[in-house]
mmCIF file of C-alpha atoms and ligand atoms in Angstrom:
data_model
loop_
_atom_site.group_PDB
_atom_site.id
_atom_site.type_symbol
_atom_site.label_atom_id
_atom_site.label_comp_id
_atom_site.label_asym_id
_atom_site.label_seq_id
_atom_site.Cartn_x
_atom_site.Cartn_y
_atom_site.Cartn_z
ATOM 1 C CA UNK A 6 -50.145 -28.597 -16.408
ATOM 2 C CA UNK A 7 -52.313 -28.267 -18.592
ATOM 3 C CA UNK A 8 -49.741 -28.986 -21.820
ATOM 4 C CA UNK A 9 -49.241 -31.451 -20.615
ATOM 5 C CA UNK A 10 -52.523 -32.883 -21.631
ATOM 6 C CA UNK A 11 -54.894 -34.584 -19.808
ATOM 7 C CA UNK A 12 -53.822 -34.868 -16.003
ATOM 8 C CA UNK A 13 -53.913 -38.711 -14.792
ATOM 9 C CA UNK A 14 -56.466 -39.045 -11.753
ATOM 10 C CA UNK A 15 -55.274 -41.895 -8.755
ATOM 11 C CA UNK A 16 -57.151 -44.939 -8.708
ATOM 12 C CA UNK A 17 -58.180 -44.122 -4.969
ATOM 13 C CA UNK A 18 -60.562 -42.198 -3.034
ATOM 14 C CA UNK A 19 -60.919 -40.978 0.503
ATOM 15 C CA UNK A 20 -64.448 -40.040 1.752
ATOM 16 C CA UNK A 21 -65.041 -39.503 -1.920
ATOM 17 C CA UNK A 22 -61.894 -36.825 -2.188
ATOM 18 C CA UNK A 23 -59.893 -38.207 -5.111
ATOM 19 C CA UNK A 24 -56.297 -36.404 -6.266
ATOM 20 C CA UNK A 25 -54.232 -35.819 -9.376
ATOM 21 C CA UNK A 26 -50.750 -37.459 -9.669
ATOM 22 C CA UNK A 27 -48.464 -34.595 -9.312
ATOM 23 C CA UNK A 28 -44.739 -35.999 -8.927
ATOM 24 C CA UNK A 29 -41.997 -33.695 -7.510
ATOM 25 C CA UNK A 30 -40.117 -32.709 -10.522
ATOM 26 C CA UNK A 31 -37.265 -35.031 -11.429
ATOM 27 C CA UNK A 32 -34.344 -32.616 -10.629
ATOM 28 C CA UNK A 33 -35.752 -31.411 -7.468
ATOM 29 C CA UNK A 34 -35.785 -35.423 -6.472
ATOM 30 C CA UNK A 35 -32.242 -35.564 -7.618
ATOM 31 C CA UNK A 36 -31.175 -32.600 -5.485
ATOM 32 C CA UNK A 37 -33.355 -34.130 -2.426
ATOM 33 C CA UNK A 38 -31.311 -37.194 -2.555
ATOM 34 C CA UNK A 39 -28.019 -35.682 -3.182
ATOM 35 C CA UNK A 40 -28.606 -33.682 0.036
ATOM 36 C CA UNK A 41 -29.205 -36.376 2.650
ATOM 37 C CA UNK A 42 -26.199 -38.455 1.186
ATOM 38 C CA UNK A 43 -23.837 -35.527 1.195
ATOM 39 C CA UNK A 44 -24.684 -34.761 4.964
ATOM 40 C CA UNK A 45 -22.759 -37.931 6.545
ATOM 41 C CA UNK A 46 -19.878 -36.949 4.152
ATOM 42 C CA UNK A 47 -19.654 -32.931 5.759
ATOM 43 C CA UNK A 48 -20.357 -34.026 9.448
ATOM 44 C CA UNK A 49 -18.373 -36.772 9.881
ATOM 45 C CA UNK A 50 -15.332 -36.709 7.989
ATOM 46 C CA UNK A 51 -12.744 -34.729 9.470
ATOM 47 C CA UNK A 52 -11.799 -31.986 6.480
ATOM 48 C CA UNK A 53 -14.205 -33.247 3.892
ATOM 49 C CA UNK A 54 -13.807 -30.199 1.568
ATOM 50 C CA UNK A 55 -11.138 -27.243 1.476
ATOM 51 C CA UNK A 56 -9.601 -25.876 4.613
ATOM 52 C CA UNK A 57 -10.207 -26.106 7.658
ATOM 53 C CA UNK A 58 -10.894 -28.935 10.903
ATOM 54 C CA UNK A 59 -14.899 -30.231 10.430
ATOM 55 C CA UNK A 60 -17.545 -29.105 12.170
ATOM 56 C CA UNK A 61 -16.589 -31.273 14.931
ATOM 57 C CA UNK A 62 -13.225 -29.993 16.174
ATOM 58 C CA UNK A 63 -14.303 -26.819 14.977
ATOM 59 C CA UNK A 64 -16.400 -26.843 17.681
ATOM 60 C CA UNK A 65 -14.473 -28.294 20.376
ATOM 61 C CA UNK A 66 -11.486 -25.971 19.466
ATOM 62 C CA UNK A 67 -14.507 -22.749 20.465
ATOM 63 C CA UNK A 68 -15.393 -24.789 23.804
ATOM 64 C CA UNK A 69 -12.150 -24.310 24.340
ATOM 65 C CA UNK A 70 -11.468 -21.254 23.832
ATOM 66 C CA UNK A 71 -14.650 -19.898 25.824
ATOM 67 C CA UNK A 72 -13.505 -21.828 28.508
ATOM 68 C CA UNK A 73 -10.071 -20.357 28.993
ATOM 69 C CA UNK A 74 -11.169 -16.808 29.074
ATOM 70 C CA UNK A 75 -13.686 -17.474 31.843
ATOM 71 C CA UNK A 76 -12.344 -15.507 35.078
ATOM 72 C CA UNK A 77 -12.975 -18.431 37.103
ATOM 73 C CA UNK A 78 -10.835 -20.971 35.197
ATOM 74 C CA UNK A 79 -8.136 -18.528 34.901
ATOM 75 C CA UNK A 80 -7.875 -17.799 38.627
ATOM 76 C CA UNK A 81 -8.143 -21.897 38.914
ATOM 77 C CA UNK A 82 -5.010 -22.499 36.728
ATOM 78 C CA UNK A 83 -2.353 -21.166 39.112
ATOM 79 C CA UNK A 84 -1.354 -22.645 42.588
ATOM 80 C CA UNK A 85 1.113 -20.682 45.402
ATOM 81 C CA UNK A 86 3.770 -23.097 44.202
ATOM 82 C CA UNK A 87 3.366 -22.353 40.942
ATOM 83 C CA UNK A 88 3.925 -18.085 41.580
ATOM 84 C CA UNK A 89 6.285 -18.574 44.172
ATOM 85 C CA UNK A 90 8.061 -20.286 40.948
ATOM 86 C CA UNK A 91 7.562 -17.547 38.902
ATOM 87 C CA UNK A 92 8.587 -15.179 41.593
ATOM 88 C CA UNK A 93 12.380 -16.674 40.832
ATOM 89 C CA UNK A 94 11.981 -16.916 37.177
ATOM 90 C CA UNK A 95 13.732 -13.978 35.456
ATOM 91 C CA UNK A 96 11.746 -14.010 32.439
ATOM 92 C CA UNK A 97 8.880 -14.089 34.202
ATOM 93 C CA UNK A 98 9.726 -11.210 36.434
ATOM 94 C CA UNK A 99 11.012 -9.452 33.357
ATOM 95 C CA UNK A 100 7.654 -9.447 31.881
ATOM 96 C CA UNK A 101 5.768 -8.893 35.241
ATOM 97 C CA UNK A 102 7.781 -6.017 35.822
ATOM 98 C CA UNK A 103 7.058 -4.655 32.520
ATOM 99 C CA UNK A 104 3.267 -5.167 33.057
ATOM 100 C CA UNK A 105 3.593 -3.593 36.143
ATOM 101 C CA UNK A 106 5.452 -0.827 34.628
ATOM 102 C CA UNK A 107 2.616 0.050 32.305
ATOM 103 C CA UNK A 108 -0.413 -0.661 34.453
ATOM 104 C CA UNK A 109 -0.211 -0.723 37.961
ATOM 105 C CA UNK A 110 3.510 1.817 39.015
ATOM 106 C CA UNK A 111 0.483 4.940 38.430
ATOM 107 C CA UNK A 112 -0.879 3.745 41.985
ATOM 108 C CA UNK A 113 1.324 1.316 43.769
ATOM 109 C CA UNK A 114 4.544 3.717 42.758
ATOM 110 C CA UNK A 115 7.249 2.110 40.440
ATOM 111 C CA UNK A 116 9.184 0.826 43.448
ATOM 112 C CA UNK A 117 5.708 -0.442 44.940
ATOM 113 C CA UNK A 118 5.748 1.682 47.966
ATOM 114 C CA UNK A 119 2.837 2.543 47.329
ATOM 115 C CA UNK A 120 0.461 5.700 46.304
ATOM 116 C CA UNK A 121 -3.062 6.098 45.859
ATOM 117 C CA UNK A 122 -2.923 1.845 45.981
ATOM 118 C CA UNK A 123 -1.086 0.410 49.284
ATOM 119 C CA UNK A 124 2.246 -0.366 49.633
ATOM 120 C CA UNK A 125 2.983 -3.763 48.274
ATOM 121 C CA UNK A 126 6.325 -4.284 49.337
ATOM 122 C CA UNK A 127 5.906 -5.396 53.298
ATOM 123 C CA UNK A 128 4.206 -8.200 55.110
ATOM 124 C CA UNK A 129 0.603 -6.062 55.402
ATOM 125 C CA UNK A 130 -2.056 -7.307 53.196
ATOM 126 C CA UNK A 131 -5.940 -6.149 53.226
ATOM 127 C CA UNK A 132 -6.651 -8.794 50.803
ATOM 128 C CA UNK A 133 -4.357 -11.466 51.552
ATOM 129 C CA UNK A 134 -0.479 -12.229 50.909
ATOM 130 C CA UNK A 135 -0.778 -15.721 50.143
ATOM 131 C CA UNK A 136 0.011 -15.949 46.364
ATOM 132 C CA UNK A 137 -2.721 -17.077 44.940
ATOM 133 C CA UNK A 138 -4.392 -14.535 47.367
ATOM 134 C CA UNK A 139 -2.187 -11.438 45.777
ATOM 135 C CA UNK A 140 -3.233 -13.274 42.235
ATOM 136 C CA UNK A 141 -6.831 -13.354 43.038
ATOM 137 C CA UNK A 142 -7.013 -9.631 44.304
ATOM 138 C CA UNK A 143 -4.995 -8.696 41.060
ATOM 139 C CA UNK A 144 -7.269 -10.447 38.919
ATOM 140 C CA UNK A 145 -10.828 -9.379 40.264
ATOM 141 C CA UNK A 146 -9.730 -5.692 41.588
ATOM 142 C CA UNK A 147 -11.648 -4.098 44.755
ATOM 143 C CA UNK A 148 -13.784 -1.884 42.035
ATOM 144 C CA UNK A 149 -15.384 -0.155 45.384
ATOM 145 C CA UNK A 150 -12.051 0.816 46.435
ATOM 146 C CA UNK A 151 -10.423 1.923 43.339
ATOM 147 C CA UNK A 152 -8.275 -1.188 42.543
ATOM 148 C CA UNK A 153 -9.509 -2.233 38.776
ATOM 149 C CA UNK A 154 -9.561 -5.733 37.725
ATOM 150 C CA UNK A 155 -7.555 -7.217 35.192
ATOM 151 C CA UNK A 156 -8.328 -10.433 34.569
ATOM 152 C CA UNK A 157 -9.852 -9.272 31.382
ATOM 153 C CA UNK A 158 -7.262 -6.989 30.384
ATOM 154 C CA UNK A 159 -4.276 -8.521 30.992
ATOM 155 C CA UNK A 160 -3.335 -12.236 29.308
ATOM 156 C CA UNK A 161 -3.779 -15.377 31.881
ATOM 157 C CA UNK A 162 0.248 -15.337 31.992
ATOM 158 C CA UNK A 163 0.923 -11.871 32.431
ATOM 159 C CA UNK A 164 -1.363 -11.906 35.538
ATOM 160 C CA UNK A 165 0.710 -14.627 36.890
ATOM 161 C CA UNK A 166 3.851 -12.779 36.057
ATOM 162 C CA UNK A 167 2.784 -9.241 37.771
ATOM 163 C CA UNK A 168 1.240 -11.746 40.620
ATOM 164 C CA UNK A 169 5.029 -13.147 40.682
ATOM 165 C CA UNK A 170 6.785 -9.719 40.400
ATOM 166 C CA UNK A 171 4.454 -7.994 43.029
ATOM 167 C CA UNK A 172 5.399 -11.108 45.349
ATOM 168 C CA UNK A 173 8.889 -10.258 44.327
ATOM 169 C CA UNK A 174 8.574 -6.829 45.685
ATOM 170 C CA UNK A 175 8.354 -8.304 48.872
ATOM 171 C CA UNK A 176 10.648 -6.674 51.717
ATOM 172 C CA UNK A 177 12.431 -4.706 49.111
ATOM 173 C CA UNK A 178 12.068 -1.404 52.112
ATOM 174 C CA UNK A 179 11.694 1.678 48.986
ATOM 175 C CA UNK A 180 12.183 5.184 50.111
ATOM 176 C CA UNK A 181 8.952 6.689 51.922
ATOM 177 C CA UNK A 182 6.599 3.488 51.804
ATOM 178 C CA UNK A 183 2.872 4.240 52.485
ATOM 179 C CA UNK A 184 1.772 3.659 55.468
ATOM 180 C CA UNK A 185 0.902 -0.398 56.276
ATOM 181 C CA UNK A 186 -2.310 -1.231 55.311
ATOM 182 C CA UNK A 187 -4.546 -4.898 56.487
ATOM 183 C CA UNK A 188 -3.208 -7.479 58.457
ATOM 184 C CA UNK A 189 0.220 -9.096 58.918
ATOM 185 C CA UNK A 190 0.359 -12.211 56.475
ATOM 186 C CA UNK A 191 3.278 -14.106 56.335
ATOM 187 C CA UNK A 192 2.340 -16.583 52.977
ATOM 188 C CA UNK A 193 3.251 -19.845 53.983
ATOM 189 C CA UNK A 194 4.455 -21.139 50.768
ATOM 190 C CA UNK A 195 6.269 -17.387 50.164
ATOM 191 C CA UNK A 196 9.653 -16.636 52.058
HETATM 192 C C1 LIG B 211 -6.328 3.143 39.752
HETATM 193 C C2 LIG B 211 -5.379 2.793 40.762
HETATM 194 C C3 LIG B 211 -4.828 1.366 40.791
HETATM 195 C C4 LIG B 211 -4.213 0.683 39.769
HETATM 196 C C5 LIG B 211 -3.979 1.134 38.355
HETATM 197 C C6 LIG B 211 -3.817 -0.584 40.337
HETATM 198 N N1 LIG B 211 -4.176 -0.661 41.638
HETATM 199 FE FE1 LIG B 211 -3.828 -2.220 42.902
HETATM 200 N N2 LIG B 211 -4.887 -1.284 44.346
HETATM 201 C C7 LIG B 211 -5.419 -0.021 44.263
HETATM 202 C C8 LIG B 211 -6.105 0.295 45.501
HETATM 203 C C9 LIG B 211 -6.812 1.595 45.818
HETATM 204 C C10 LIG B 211 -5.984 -0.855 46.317
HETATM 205 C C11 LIG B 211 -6.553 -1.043 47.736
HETATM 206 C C12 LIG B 211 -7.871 -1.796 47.682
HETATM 207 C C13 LIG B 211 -8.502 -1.869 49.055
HETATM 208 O O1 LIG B 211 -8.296 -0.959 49.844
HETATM 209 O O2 LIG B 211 -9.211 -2.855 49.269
HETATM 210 C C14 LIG B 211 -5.211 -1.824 45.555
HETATM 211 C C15 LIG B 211 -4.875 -3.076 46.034
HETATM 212 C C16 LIG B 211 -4.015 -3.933 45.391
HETATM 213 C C17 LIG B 211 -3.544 -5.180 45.930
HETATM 214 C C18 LIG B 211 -3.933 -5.773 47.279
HETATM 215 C C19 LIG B 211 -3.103 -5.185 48.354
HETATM 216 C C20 LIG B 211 -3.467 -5.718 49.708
HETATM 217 O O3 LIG B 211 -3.006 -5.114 50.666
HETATM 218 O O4 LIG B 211 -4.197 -6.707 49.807
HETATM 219 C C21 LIG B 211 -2.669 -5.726 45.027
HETATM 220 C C22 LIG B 211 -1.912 -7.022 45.159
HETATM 221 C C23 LIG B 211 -2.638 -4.823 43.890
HETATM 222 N N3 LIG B 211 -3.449 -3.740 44.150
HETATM 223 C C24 LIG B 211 -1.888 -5.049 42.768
HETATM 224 C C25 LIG B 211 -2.012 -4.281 41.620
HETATM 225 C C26 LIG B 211 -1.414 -4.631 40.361
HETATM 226 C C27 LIG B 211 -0.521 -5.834 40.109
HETATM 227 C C28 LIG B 211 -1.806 -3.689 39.465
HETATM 228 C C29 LIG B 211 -1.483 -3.608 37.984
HETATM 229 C C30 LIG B 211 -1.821 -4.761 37.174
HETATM 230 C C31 LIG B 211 -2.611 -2.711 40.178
HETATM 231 N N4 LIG B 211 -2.739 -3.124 41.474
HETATM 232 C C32 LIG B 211 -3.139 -1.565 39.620
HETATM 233 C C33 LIG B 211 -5.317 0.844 43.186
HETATM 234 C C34 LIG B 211 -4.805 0.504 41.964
#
């Protein structure tokens, strides 16, 4: 400051405090501005600069996205009509069988009658035979009794289709089933 000669004092005074004029420098003013008008011009526009959606649907697209890997929403997605569908889709029960194959044959036995997990081929259910019951058990497990859950290791759709192709199974009779396990359940929307 002091170059810059002799500093210019304000005309007022507060309780006898008076101050220097100081102004911000100019390019730091210029920058200020430039900020607040660029900010509509980012936030509202919908791909403003480069790539990519805008903040915006940026964000929606993540709600999204959180939202369909919560457990609950999955498990909310599918109705008994819906896997009884699937149950008669060939693709589907292609791909369920396949999952089924890989994950689940170790306990439930390849033909589903059943091993260290029960047999899942006749009309006794612990948890349930309704579809979306069969679904639901798949999904959360019964961690106390050994039966993991896969709702966060298998895709929404491939627990539907192993849901389907375990409904599938259904009265199949395999070789040396394990004993029935649970209650008789005869799914109302299954036949
Ligand atoms: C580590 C062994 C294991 C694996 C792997 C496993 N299960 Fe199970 N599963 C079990 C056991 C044990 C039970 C019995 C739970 C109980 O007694 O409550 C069970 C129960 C079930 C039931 C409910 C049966 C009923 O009577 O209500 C279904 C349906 C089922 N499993 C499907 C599957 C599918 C589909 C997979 C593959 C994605 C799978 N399980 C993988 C051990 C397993």
């Amino acid at each position: 400051m002091a170059d810059q000669g002799e500093d210019k004092l304000l005309g007022h005074s507060y309780d006898g405090i008076q101050e220097y004029d100081n102004p911000m420098p100019r390019w730091w003013v210029w920058v200020f501005w430039a900020t607040i008008i660029f900010v509509p011009f980012y936030y509202f526009l919908p791909a403003p600069f480069g790539e990519g959606e805008g903040v915006i649907a940026q964000y929606d697209a993540d709600v999204a996205q959180h939202q369909s890997s919560q457990p609950a929403q999955v498990a909310a997605t599918v109705t008994d009509d819906e896997l009884h569908e699937l149950s008669e889709d060939a693709a589907a029960l292609a791909d369920g069988k396949a999952v089924y194959a890989t994950n689940c044959a170790a306990c439930h036995r390849a033909d589903g009658g059943g091993l260290i997990g029960p047999n899942l081929t006749d009309d006794m259910w612990i948890h349930g035979g309704a579809p979306t019951q069969v679904h639901h058990t798949i999904a959360v497990g019964v961690l106390e009794k050994g039966m993991p859950p896969w709702e966060r290791i298998l895709k929404p759709e491939q627990l539907n289709h192993v849901a389907a192709y375990v409904l599938s199974l259904r009265g199949t009779n395999p070789p040396n089933p394990k004993a029935p396990e649970g209650t008789a359940a005869t799914p109302s929307s299954g036949s």
